[in-house]
XYZ file of C-alpha atoms in Angstrom:
492
model
C 72.813 25.553 -7.973
C 68.614 25.410 -7.625
C 65.715 25.942 -10.352
C 63.152 28.630 -8.773
C 60.584 26.661 -10.585
C 57.812 25.193 -8.397
C 57.293 21.420 -8.324
C 54.493 19.427 -6.601
C 56.286 16.464 -5.229
C 53.260 14.504 -5.380
C 53.012 14.598 -8.831
C 49.206 14.449 -8.723
C 47.637 13.324 -12.011
C 44.096 15.212 -13.345
C 40.511 14.324 -12.726
C 40.599 10.837 -14.338
C 38.253 11.021 -17.502
C 38.004 8.361 -20.923
C 40.826 8.989 -23.675
C 38.651 10.241 -26.617
C 39.494 8.737 -29.347
C 41.167 11.226 -31.293
C 40.810 11.544 -35.033
C 43.955 10.587 -37.453
C 45.532 13.833 -39.300
C 45.467 11.805 -42.249
C 41.887 10.989 -42.617
C 40.297 13.164 -45.035
C 36.973 13.087 -45.397
C 35.652 11.485 -48.854
C 32.451 12.431 -50.516
C 29.647 10.200 -49.381
C 28.564 7.341 -51.546
C 24.615 7.763 -52.787
C 22.811 4.983 -51.168
C 22.214 1.853 -53.446
C 18.551 1.593 -54.570
C 17.512 -2.669 -54.387
C 17.054 -4.167 -57.701
C 13.661 -3.236 -59.641
C 10.237 -5.517 -57.738
C 11.532 -5.222 -53.940
C 9.134 -4.257 -51.879
C 9.646 -1.559 -49.717
C 10.789 -1.446 -45.827
C 7.749 -1.425 -44.589
C 6.199 -4.077 -46.815
C 9.305 -6.585 -45.958
C 9.027 -5.858 -42.304
C 5.195 -6.072 -42.592
C 6.581 -10.225 -43.997
C 9.489 -10.634 -41.308
C 6.712 -9.849 -38.972
C 4.471 -12.316 -40.028
C 7.328 -14.893 -40.325
C 8.127 -14.759 -36.630
C 4.704 -13.664 -35.387
C 4.930 -17.964 -33.586
C 8.616 -16.775 -32.414
C 7.550 -13.307 -30.894
C 4.031 -15.077 -29.565
C 6.715 -17.554 -27.599
C 9.434 -14.663 -26.415
C 6.464 -12.419 -25.190
C 4.825 -15.069 -22.897
C 8.554 -15.837 -21.633
C 8.855 -12.164 -20.836
C 5.173 -12.027 -18.927
C 5.590 -15.415 -17.443
C 9.893 -16.087 -16.917
C 10.135 -12.229 -15.792
C 11.933 -11.190 -12.550
C 9.372 -11.479 -10.256
C 7.415 -14.100 -11.546
C 6.218 -17.155 -9.682
C 6.705 -19.464 -12.773
C 10.491 -18.513 -12.950
C 11.201 -20.679 -9.744
C 10.021 -23.752 -11.757
C 13.159 -23.978 -12.821
C 14.869 -21.684 -10.910
C 16.410 -20.288 -13.783
C 14.913 -18.424 -17.257
C 15.173 -20.740 -19.517
C 13.146 -23.099 -21.230
C 13.427 -26.254 -18.724
C 10.963 -29.326 -19.797
C 8.557 -27.656 -17.225
C 8.837 -24.346 -18.625
C 7.824 -25.819 -22.451
C 4.797 -27.448 -20.841
C 3.634 -24.373 -19.379
C 3.957 -22.558 -22.365
C 2.169 -25.165 -24.299
C -0.255 -25.408 -21.884
C -0.664 -21.490 -21.652
C -0.594 -20.947 -25.449
C -2.451 -24.119 -26.658
C 1.438 -25.461 -28.750
C 2.800 -28.683 -28.539
C 5.872 -29.174 -26.382
C 7.878 -29.893 -29.658
C 6.505 -26.403 -31.138
C 6.732 -24.471 -28.486
C 10.513 -25.386 -28.799
C 10.857 -24.856 -32.059
C 9.321 -21.167 -31.836
C 11.705 -20.992 -28.893
C 14.865 -21.586 -30.825
C 13.627 -19.043 -33.559
C 12.951 -16.703 -31.137
C 16.784 -17.090 -30.318
C 18.142 -16.823 -33.304
C 16.452 -13.704 -34.314
C 17.760 -12.105 -30.943
C 13.807 -11.937 -29.723
C 15.078 -13.966 -26.681
C 18.879 -13.451 -25.514
C 20.487 -16.388 -23.654
C 22.972 -15.277 -21.276
C 24.922 -18.296 -19.525
C 22.184 -19.987 -17.616
C 20.146 -17.361 -17.574
C 17.506 -15.459 -20.667
C 15.849 -12.506 -21.273
C 13.416 -10.686 -23.616
C 16.033 -8.989 -26.461
C 16.011 -5.255 -27.312
C 14.037 -6.200 -30.896
C 11.161 -7.552 -28.794
C 10.475 -4.222 -27.181
C 11.034 -2.750 -30.603
C 8.767 -5.446 -32.298
C 5.822 -3.676 -33.162
C 7.147 0.129 -33.845
C 10.326 -0.585 -35.633
C 10.961 -1.620 -38.628
C 14.410 -2.083 -38.650
C 14.460 -3.722 -35.744
C 12.072 -6.253 -37.321
C 13.968 -6.553 -40.532
C 17.777 -6.483 -38.191
C 16.269 -9.769 -36.379
C 15.058 -11.172 -39.710
C 18.478 -11.059 -40.943
C 20.155 -12.257 -37.898
C 17.676 -15.339 -38.132
C 18.571 -15.663 -42.313
C 22.442 -15.898 -41.384
C 22.050 -18.296 -39.213
C 19.990 -20.713 -41.153
C 22.418 -23.626 -40.884
C 21.080 -23.888 -37.224
C 17.243 -24.002 -37.971
C 17.368 -27.142 -38.519
C 19.525 -30.143 -37.558
C 22.088 -31.410 -40.660
C 21.854 -35.148 -41.787
C 23.482 -36.985 -39.019
C 25.645 -39.165 -40.854
C 27.183 -36.975 -43.245
C 30.865 -35.469 -42.482
C 31.073 -32.316 -40.190
C 33.920 -31.219 -42.674
C 31.969 -31.542 -45.644
C 28.856 -29.761 -43.809
C 31.053 -26.856 -43.300
C 32.267 -26.776 -46.902
C 28.424 -26.923 -47.891
C 28.230 -24.059 -45.291
C 30.425 -22.044 -46.692
C 29.506 -22.191 -50.241
C 25.801 -21.455 -49.826
C 26.625 -17.698 -49.983
C 27.579 -18.258 -53.607
C 24.412 -20.418 -54.509
C 22.101 -17.523 -52.637
C 23.642 -15.087 -54.483
C 23.120 -17.426 -58.011
C 19.611 -17.307 -57.280
C 18.894 -13.587 -56.519
C 21.058 -12.799 -59.453
C 18.491 -15.327 -61.481
C 15.785 -13.194 -60.015
C 13.236 -16.470 -60.427
C 13.392 -19.883 -60.266
C 15.922 -22.034 -60.539
C 16.413 -26.144 -61.174
C 17.449 -27.459 -58.356
C 19.602 -29.530 -60.431
C 21.648 -26.376 -61.675
C 22.083 -25.571 -57.879
C 23.364 -28.772 -57.218
C 26.187 -28.023 -60.314
C 26.977 -25.074 -58.728
C 27.504 -26.419 -54.700
C 29.523 -28.974 -56.314
C 31.774 -26.743 -57.962
C 32.059 -24.318 -55.382
C 33.046 -27.072 -52.917
C 35.566 -28.057 -54.949
C 37.167 -24.523 -55.462
C 37.131 -24.398 -51.526
C 38.780 -27.971 -50.938
C 41.328 -26.250 -53.785
C 42.112 -23.326 -52.176
C 42.715 -25.403 -48.955
C 44.752 -28.130 -50.425
C 47.520 -25.976 -52.144
C 50.685 -28.393 -52.969
C 53.453 -26.353 -51.025
C 57.043 -26.670 -51.585
C 59.399 -28.893 -50.614
C 62.426 -27.199 -49.169
C 65.186 -26.319 -51.596
C 62.108 -26.254 -54.658
C 63.239 -22.301 -54.983
C 66.485 -23.807 -55.903
C 65.407 -26.749 -58.321
C 63.349 -24.317 -59.583
C 66.118 -21.432 -60.433
C 68.699 -24.766 -61.781
C 65.797 -26.527 -64.042
C 65.291 -22.888 -65.702
C 69.479 -22.775 -66.354
C 69.491 -26.394 -67.821
C 66.177 -26.143 -69.626
C 64.885 -28.883 -67.282
C 61.616 -29.280 -66.011
C 61.263 -31.512 -62.975
C 57.989 -33.895 -63.084
C 54.360 -32.905 -61.540
C 54.065 -34.053 -57.901
C 51.898 -36.667 -58.044
C 49.991 -37.942 -54.864
C 52.252 -41.264 -54.418
C 55.241 -38.931 -55.095
C 53.570 -36.289 -52.668
C 52.529 -38.261 -49.784
C 56.175 -39.569 -48.810
C 57.548 -36.393 -48.597
C 54.787 -35.164 -46.391
C 52.824 -32.746 -49.095
C 49.335 -32.386 -49.334
C 47.233 -34.728 -51.530
C 45.803 -32.850 -54.459
C 42.044 -31.677 -53.833
C 39.172 -34.213 -54.145
C 36.320 -32.914 -56.184
C 33.259 -32.736 -55.253
C 30.472 -35.267 -56.122
C 27.334 -34.049 -56.838
C 25.322 -37.013 -55.642
C 27.013 -36.931 -52.474
C 26.318 -33.022 -51.809
C 22.268 -34.103 -52.762
C 21.711 -34.918 -49.305
C 23.156 -31.684 -48.059
C 21.537 -29.274 -50.413
C 18.150 -30.825 -49.978
C 19.040 -29.596 -46.119
C 20.311 -26.109 -46.851
C 16.810 -25.483 -49.147
C 14.813 -27.108 -46.774
C 16.302 -24.965 -43.650
C 16.258 -21.791 -45.500
C 12.953 -22.591 -46.434
C 11.834 -22.847 -42.729
C 13.323 -19.420 -42.229
C 11.246 -18.092 -44.935
C 14.256 -17.344 -47.373
C 12.953 -19.905 -49.972
C 9.924 -21.530 -51.945
C 10.528 -25.065 -53.391
C 8.572 -26.757 -55.274
C 8.564 -28.830 -58.492
C 12.265 -29.294 -58.178
C 13.061 -25.359 -58.222
C 14.092 -23.176 -55.739
C 13.013 -19.335 -55.939
C 13.674 -16.685 -53.478
C 11.133 -14.991 -50.861
C 11.255 -10.845 -51.295
C 12.945 -11.387 -48.301
C 15.694 -13.762 -49.240
C 15.971 -11.730 -52.273
C 16.487 -8.261 -50.175
C 18.738 -10.040 -47.912
C 21.061 -11.190 -50.320
C 21.077 -7.829 -52.277
C 22.172 -6.130 -48.960
C 24.944 -8.875 -48.664
C 26.282 -8.172 -52.028
C 25.912 -4.348 -51.613
C 28.059 -4.351 -48.503
C 30.911 -6.961 -50.304
C 30.698 -4.069 -53.274
C 31.064 -1.363 -51.110
C 34.183 -2.960 -49.331
C 35.581 -4.057 -52.763
C 35.414 -0.385 -53.665
C 36.826 1.113 -50.738
C 40.340 2.909 -50.442
C 41.316 -0.229 -48.015
C 39.470 -2.603 -50.070
C 39.494 -5.079 -46.796
C 37.498 -7.695 -47.846
C 39.829 -9.875 -49.072
C 42.094 -9.501 -46.482
C 42.416 -11.636 -43.297
C 41.247 -10.238 -40.366
C 44.974 -9.260 -39.176
C 45.296 -7.255 -42.361
C 41.725 -6.202 -42.250
C 41.652 -4.816 -38.997
C 45.818 -2.926 -39.876
C 43.821 -0.681 -42.519
C 40.640 0.049 -40.301
C 43.039 1.643 -37.957
C 43.164 4.780 -40.136
C 39.924 5.059 -40.816
C 36.637 6.759 -38.503
C 34.527 5.089 -36.365
C 31.323 4.555 -38.289
C 33.443 3.868 -41.869
C 35.044 1.555 -39.870
C 32.254 -0.451 -38.635
C 31.422 -0.463 -42.473
C 34.715 -1.897 -43.405
C 33.731 -4.590 -40.276
C 30.300 -5.671 -41.422
C 31.146 -5.600 -45.279
C 34.264 -8.096 -44.154
C 31.484 -10.237 -42.065
C 29.497 -10.567 -44.823
C 31.927 -12.420 -46.987
C 32.280 -14.926 -44.092
C 30.644 -17.286 -42.018
C 30.081 -16.123 -38.660
C 32.159 -18.969 -36.738
C 35.281 -18.643 -39.185
C 35.203 -14.673 -38.483
C 35.121 -14.871 -34.998
C 37.957 -16.909 -35.137
C 39.754 -14.811 -37.214
C 38.936 -11.860 -35.301
C 40.372 -13.637 -32.137
C 43.547 -14.888 -33.250
C 44.048 -11.229 -34.239
C 43.125 -10.080 -30.842
C 45.844 -12.912 -29.123
C 49.112 -11.411 -31.505
C 51.358 -8.556 -30.188
C 49.748 -5.540 -31.103
C 47.334 -3.563 -28.508
C 45.737 -1.582 -31.076
C 44.215 -4.833 -32.994
C 43.525 -6.261 -29.605
C 40.874 -3.397 -29.282
C 40.387 -3.526 -33.257
C 39.436 -7.083 -33.159
C 36.473 -6.352 -30.055
C 35.044 -3.442 -32.126
C 34.090 -5.302 -34.750
C 33.011 -8.347 -32.613
C 30.893 -5.454 -31.081
C 29.652 -5.725 -34.830
C 28.947 -9.713 -35.004
C 26.509 -9.188 -32.037
C 24.868 -11.950 -30.378
C 26.134 -14.918 -32.062
C 29.919 -13.842 -30.522
C 29.127 -14.006 -27.580
C 30.151 -18.204 -26.992
C 33.027 -17.588 -27.980
C 33.688 -14.211 -26.163
C 32.936 -15.770 -23.002
C 34.818 -18.905 -23.979
C 38.418 -16.372 -23.891
C 37.442 -14.439 -20.456
C 40.162 -16.935 -19.029
C 42.969 -15.134 -21.004
C 44.841 -12.943 -19.466
C 45.433 -10.707 -22.164
C 42.021 -10.816 -24.025
C 39.957 -10.583 -20.365
C 39.670 -7.229 -19.653
C 38.497 -6.853 -23.520
C 36.014 -9.846 -22.994
C 34.388 -8.760 -19.878
C 33.508 -5.234 -21.120
C 32.318 -6.513 -24.371
C 29.824 -9.108 -22.485
C 28.834 -6.422 -20.316
C 28.062 -4.070 -22.746
C 25.922 -7.158 -24.797
C 24.042 -7.528 -21.505
C 22.828 -3.497 -21.513
C 24.644 -1.936 -19.632
C 25.739 1.599 -20.667
C 29.272 1.554 -22.438
C 30.071 4.317 -20.196
C 29.574 2.164 -17.183
C 30.829 -0.749 -17.808
C 34.742 -0.356 -17.024
C 32.825 -1.232 -13.756
C 33.108 -4.782 -13.933
C 36.789 -4.564 -14.120
C 38.543 -5.197 -10.989
C 41.107 -2.358 -10.031
C 44.154 -4.696 -11.552
C 41.978 -5.639 -14.695
C 41.740 -1.866 -15.255
C 44.942 -1.106 -15.116
C 46.165 -3.877 -17.348
C 44.269 -2.436 -19.748
C 45.339 1.404 -19.291
C 48.818 -0.329 -20.147
C 48.072 -2.462 -23.350
C 45.799 0.583 -24.302
C 49.417 2.928 -23.886
C 51.340 0.318 -25.735
C 48.684 1.118 -29.069
C 49.080 4.478 -28.658
C 52.934 4.091 -27.659
C 53.277 1.893 -30.707
C 50.738 4.025 -33.414
C 49.817 7.180 -31.803
C 51.567 10.143 -31.179
C 53.560 11.469 -27.950
C 50.962 13.879 -26.717
C 48.203 11.639 -27.251
C 50.297 8.895 -25.135
C 50.280 11.981 -22.490
C 46.535 12.476 -22.646
C 46.662 9.077 -21.647
C 47.688 9.496 -18.238
C 44.416 10.558 -17.767
C 42.215 8.253 -18.132
C 44.144 6.417 -15.526
C 41.962 4.950 -11.943
C 44.745 6.142 -9.947
C 45.101 9.737 -8.474
C 49.010 10.022 -8.068
C 51.489 9.249 -10.858
C 53.349 7.143 -7.770
C 50.328 4.985 -6.912
C 50.158 4.608 -10.967
C 53.338 3.439 -11.055
C 53.023 0.925 -8.306
C 49.986 -0.423 -9.890
C 51.200 -0.785 -13.493
C 54.583 -2.133 -11.688
C 52.515 -5.154 -9.920
C 50.378 -5.975 -12.656
C 52.334 -7.882 -15.402
C 51.647 -6.283 -18.736
C 54.340 -7.460 -20.846
C 54.770 -3.955 -23.004
C 55.285 -2.258 -19.370
C 59.502 -1.024 -19.426
C 58.267 -0.032 -23.253
C 54.946 1.966 -22.412
C 57.203 3.249 -19.412
C 60.182 4.207 -21.820
C 58.018 5.807 -24.116
C 55.645 7.733 -21.741
C 58.785 9.068 -19.626
C 60.494 10.480 -23.563
C 57.074 11.846 -24.217
C 56.269 13.781 -21.026
C 57.383 17.514 -21.000
C 57.275 17.859 -17.251
C 61.443 16.367 -16.351
C 60.481 15.421 -12.544
C 57.259 13.108 -13.698
C 59.638 11.979 -16.721
C 62.128 11.356 -13.963
C 60.184 8.954 -11.947
C 58.626 7.169 -14.940
C 62.204 6.480 -16.051
C 63.071 4.880 -12.822
C 59.767 2.602 -12.805
C 60.628 1.182 -16.245
C 64.668 0.774 -14.674
C 62.408 -1.160 -11.757
C 60.611 -3.379 -13.837
C 63.348 -4.108 -16.063
C 65.764 -5.234 -13.210
C 63.037 -6.663 -11.418
C 63.488 -3.881 -8.175
C 60.653 -3.069 -6.565
């Protein structure tokens, strides 16, 4: 007995098209939060932008020179064979601009940190902010904030200081800046030194908590039952057990050179003024610090409350948010951390088994922007991250997001399709997984299954089984189940 329902044995797919992200049904519209007003006395955005343009005028001048002299088709670009600031190019710029070579290099570095110049591997090109510099106040302010965020790169730290101590000071400076902003006036440097020492000590304490030894829970229960308590662990008793030593309190005297370096670097970017043993935030520095504090407060008041979470938990909390709301959470989470540590956390989360977190991690890295480029470029050779990293780099290089997929090979695109399908299978609904077929590059299901089997994604079997269970077409579901069985058994 045969069915009279006609079937297409070729199992053709519909025309490929990008899979639209369907908003979750659990998302409810929340009332918009009123835009916060900056502290009284904060200049208007137009005035802040004027200050930023004035402070970055030298950097913009070098960036424009590089645009004219080192752009594609310019003879000067052949001086060093690439659009980077070699010694010959620096001398040429110094001669053309009437500056010293050291000043040209300093202005070049400032332009890079502010996003006026973007360096991609062995080449450099004008940043989009340079194009909008004279007409877009928001672009100017974002460029200055990027420089403000990178203050620790503006001036080299003291050579004789321990890198770990330097990292602690960099991590502690946001609290120092917050204190300066809340003080709304000059603060003695000695008071800032005490605050810095307290914060560094807190960081060391958080990092050096002594873990319980094996059996500690049982010992605690015994002590509670008998009324006896175990003696406190000391450095002498903890060391033989392999436990961490108690945190060492920060010495203000030892931190003095690093605080001087930090204040000098922040002064060089235009965030501070120092004199007579006191430090004061400039209007730009006060405004930028307030913006970051406001971002933190917004995240702390959000339903998800992601700001204190680790990267993986933060991404899970953002999974149910709409794109704009998720990006706001990313920005607030990033504002509470140094760029380096945040990028490292996000990439660690991306390396996990959850494909959804992998995609969200790179969405958060898009919010980070240019500072994340070296780390993203470094993971291009990791198979699980390569397609995401290539798309991120393509968009960062100015490729339209809708065309960025063209940088992927057929194999990489198929791997990404399977990874995305794994995310849908784990966190989405069956109809969404069926619609995911529409985003495949292959014109037919058999062609898709052949390439999916060959790509070697670790979740291939689970994805195919889920797809077969979700698809309403019995013939297609049977073909997908057969492919899943062949992958599972190693057949062809």
